[in-house]
Tab-separated table of C-alpha atoms and ligand atoms in Angstrom:
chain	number	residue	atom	x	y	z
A	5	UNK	CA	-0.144	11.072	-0.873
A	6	UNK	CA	1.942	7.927	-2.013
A	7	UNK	CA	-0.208	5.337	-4.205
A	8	UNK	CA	1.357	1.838	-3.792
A	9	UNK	CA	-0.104	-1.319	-5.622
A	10	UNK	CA	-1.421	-4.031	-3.133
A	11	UNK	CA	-0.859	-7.030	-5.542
A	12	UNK	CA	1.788	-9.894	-6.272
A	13	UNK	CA	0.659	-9.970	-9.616
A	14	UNK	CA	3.685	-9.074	-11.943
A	15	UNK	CA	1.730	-8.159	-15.015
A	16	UNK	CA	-0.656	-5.547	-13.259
A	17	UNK	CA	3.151	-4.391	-11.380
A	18	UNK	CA	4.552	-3.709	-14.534
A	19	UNK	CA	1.452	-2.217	-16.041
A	20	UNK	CA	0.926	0.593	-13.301
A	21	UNK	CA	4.652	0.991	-12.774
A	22	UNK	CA	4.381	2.731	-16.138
A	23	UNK	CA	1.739	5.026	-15.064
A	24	UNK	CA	4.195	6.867	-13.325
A	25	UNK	CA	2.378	6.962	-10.405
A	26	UNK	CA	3.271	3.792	-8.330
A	27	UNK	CA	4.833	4.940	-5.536
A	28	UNK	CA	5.445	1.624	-3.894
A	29	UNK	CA	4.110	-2.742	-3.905
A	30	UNK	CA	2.594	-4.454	-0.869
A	31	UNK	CA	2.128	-8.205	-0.838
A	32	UNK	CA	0.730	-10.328	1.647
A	33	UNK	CA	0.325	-14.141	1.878
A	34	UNK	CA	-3.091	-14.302	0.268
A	35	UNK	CA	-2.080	-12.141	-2.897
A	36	UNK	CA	1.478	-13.919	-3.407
A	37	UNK	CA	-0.997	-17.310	-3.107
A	38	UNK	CA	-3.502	-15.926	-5.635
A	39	UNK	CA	-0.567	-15.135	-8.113
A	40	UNK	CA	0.149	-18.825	-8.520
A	41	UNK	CA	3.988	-17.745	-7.895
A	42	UNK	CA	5.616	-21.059	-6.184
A	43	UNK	CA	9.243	-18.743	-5.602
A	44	UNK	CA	8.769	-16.227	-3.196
A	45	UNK	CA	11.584	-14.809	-2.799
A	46	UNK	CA	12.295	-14.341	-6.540
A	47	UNK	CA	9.118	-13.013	-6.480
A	48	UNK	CA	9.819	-10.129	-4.098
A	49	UNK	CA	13.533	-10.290	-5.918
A	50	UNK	CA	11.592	-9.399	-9.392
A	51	UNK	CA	9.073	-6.389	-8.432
A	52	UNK	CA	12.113	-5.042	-5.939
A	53	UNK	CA	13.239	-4.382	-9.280
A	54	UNK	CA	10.731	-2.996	-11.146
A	55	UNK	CA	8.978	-0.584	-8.602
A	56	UNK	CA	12.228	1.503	-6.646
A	57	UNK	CA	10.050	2.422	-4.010
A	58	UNK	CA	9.320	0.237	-1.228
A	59	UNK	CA	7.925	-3.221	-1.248
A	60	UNK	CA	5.928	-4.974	1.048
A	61	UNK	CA	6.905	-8.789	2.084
A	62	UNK	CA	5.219	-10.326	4.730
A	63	UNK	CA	7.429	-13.128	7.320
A	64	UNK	CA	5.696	-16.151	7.676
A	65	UNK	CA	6.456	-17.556	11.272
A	66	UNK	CA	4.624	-15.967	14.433
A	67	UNK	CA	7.204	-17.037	16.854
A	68	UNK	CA	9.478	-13.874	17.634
A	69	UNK	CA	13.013	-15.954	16.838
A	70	UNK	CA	11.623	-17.216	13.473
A	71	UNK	CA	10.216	-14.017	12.416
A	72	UNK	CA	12.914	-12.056	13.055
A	73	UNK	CA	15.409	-14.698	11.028
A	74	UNK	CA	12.563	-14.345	8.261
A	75	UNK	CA	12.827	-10.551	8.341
A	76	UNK	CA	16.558	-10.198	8.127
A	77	UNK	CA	16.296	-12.574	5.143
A	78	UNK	CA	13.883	-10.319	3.514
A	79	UNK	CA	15.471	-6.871	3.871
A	80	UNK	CA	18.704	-8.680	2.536
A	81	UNK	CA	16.665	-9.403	-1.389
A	82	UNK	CA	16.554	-5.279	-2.258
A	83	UNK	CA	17.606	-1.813	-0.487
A	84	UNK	CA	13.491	-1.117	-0.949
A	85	UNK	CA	11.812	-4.181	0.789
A	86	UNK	CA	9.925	-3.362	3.602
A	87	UNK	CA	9.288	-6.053	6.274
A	88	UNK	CA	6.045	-6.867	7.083
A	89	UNK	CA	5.078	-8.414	10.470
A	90	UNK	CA	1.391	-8.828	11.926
A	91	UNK	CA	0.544	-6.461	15.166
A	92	UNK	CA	1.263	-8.873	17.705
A	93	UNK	CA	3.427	-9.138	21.108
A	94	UNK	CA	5.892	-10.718	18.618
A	95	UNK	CA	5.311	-8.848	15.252
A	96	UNK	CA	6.255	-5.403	16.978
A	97	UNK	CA	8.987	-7.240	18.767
A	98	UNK	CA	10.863	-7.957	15.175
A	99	UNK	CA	9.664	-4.525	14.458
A	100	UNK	CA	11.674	-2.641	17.085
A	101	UNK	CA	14.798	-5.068	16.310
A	102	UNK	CA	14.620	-4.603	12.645
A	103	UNK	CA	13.496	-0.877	12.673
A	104	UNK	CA	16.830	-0.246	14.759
A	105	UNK	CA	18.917	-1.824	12.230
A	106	UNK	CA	17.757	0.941	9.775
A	107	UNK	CA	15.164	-1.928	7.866
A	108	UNK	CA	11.154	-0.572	6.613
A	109	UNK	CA	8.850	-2.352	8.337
A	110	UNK	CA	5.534	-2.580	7.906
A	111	UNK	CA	3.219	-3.753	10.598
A	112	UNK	CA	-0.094	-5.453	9.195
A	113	UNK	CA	-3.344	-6.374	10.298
A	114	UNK	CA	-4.050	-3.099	12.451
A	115	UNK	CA	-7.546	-2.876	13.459
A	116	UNK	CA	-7.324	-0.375	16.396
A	117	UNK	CA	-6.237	3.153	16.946
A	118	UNK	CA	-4.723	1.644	20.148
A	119	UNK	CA	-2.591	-1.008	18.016
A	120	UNK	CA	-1.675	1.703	16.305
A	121	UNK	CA	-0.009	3.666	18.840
A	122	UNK	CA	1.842	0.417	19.674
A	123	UNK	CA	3.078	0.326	16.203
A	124	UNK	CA	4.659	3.858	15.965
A	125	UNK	CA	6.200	3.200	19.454
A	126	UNK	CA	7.924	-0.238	18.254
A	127	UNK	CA	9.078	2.275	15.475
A	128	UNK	CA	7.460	0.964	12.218
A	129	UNK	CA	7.778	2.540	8.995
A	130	UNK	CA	4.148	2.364	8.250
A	131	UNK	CA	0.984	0.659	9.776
A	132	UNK	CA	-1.782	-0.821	8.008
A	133	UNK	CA	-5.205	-0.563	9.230
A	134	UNK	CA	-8.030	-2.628	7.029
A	135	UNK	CA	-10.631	-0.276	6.599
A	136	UNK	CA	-12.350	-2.681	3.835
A	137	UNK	CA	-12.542	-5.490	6.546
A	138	UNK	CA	-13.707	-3.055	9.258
A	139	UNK	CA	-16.869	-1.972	6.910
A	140	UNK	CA	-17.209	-5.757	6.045
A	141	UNK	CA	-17.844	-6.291	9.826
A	142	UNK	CA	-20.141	-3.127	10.141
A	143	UNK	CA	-17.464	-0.644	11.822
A	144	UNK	CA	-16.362	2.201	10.262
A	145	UNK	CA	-13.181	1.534	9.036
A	146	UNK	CA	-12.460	5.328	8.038
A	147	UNK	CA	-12.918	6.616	11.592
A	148	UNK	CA	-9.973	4.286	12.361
A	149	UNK	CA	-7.779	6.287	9.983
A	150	UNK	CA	-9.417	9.236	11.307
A	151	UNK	CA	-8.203	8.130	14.446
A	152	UNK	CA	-4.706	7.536	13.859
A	153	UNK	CA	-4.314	10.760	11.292
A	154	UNK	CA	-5.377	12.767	14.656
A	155	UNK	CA	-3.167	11.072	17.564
A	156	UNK	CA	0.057	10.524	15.401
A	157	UNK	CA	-0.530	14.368	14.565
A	158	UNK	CA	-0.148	15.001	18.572
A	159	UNK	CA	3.197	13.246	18.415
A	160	UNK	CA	5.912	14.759	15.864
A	161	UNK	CA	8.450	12.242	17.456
A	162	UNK	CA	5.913	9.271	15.860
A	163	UNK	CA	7.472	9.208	12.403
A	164	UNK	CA	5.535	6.427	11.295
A	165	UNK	CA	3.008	6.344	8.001
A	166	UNK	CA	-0.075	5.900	7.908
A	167	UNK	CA	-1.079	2.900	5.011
A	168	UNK	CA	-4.464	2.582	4.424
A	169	UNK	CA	-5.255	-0.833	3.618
A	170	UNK	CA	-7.634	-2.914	2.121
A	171	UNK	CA	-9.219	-0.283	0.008
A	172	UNK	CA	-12.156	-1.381	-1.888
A	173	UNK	CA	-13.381	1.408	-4.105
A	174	UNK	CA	-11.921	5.189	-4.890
A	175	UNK	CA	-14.265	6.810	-2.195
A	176	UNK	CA	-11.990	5.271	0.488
A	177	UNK	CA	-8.603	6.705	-1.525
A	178	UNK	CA	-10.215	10.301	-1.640
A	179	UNK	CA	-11.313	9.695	2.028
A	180	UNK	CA	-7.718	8.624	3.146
A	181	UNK	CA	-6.833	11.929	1.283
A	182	UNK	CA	-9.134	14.109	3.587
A	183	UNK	CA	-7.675	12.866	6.381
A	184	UNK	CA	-4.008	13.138	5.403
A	185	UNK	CA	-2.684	9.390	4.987
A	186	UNK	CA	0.599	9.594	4.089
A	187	UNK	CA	-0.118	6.282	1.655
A	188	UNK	CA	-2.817	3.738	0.077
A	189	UNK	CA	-1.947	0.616	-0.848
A	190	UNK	CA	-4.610	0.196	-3.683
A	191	UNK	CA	-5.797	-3.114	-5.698
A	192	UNK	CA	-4.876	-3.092	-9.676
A	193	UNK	CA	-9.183	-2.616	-10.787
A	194	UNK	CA	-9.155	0.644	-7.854
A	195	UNK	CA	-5.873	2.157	-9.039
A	196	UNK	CA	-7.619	1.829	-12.750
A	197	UNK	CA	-10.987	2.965	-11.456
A	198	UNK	CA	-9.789	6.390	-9.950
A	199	UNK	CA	-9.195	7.738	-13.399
A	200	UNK	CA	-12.747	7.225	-14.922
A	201	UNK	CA	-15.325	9.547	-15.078
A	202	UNK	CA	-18.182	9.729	-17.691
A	203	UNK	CA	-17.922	13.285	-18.255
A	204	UNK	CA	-13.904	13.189	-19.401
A	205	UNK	CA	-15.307	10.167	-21.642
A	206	UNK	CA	-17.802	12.381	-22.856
A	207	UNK	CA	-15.870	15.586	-23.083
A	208	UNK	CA	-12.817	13.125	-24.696
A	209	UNK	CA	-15.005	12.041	-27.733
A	210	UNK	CA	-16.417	15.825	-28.069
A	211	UNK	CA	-13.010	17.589	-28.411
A	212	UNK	CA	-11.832	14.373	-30.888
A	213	UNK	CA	-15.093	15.013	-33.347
A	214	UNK	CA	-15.178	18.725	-33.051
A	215	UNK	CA	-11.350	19.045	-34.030
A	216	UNK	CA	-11.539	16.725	-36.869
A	217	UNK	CA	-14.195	19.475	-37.916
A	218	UNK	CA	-11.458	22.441	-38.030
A	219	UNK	CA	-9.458	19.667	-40.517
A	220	UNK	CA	-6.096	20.883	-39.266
A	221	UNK	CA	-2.974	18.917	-37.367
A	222	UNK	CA	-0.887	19.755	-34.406
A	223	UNK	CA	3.019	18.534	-35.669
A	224	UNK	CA	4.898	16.264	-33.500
A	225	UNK	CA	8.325	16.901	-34.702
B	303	G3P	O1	-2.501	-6.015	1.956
B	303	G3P	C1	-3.425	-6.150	2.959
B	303	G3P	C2	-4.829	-5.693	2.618
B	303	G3P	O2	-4.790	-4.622	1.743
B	303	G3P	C3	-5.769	-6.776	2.239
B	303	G3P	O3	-6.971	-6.315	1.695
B	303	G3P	O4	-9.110	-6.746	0.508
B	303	G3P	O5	-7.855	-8.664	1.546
B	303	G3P	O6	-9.014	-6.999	2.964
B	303	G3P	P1	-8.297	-7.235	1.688
């Protein structure tokens, strides 16, 4: 399962980048607002470069023409940005186009196991359906992914990936696992969060006092 970072905040970019474990960035509108970043395109430009895998900016415009300008501008900043375009008439219009010229895309804002079937037919790269904003509204936003998993599985010719988005806690990261995501895009505090437990604190502070007991040193060179 690929682990990508759903922030446009540098800092917490760089900081999990050295984890190791980052497999990937996405951005949207509200987060690259929220960063107080006034370039955006330097923006993308600077975490293209500090994450190889692939990077999520978002077009701007909802009229096909527009979008479609604003995506070929945006796979032109790095080899690793992916476009990202909202599932709409349009969105999967630029989709089709720019997934044909050999660009990611990303198609946001999926809400529907039937949007998500469009999406893998226009060709994206990977689809995003909000599970946190699903549970916000009282739906189950894991039985969408549950969904998905089980009707892309029908199709081997469907070769997009399934991104679970707006994750709010680890419990929907191990659930996305279960069901065989192929990624999460994760906020900085629930990346951090899935390494915690009180028992490794526990068992941490145990094996530091009880060695210091035995009074001896492992070399490191
Ligand atoms: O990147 C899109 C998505 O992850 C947003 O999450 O928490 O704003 O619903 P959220």
């Amino acid at each position: 399962m690929k682990f990508f970072v759903d922030t446009a905040d540098l800092k917490d970019i760089k900081d999990l980048a050295e984890t190791g474990l980052l497999d990937g960035v996405t951005t949207n509108p509200s987060l690259v607002a929220k960063s107080g970043h006034t370039n955006f395109i330097e923006l993308v430009r600077e975490i293209a470069s500090i994450v190889p895998g692939p990077v999520s900016a978002e077009v701007a415009a909802l009229d096909y023409e527009t979008m479609l300008a604003e995506g070929k501008y945006l796979a032109k900043i790095a080899k690793n940005i992916a476009v990202k375009v909202p599932l709409t008439p349009a969105g999967l219009k630029v989709c089709k186009q720019l997934s044909g010229q050999g660009t990611m895309v990303n198609v946001t804002l999926c809400f529907s196991a039937a949007q998500a079937i469009l999406a893998a037919k226009a060709g994206a790269t990977f689809v995003s359906p909000f599970v946190g904003r699903l549970d916000d509204v009282g739906q189950r936003g894991m039985q969408l992914i549950e969904d998905i998993c089980t009707i892309y599985n029908h199709y081997p010719n469907f070769k997009t990936e399934v991104l679970v988005a707006s994750v709010r806690n680890p419990m929907h990261v191990v659930t996305a696992a279960k069901l065989g995501a192929h990624v999460a895009t994760i906020p900085p505090n629930v990346i951090r969060q899935l390494f915690n437990h009180p028992l490794t604190d526990k068992g941490v502070t145990q094996f530091v006092a009880d060695w210091a007991k035995t009074g001896q040193k492992i070399p490191t060179a």
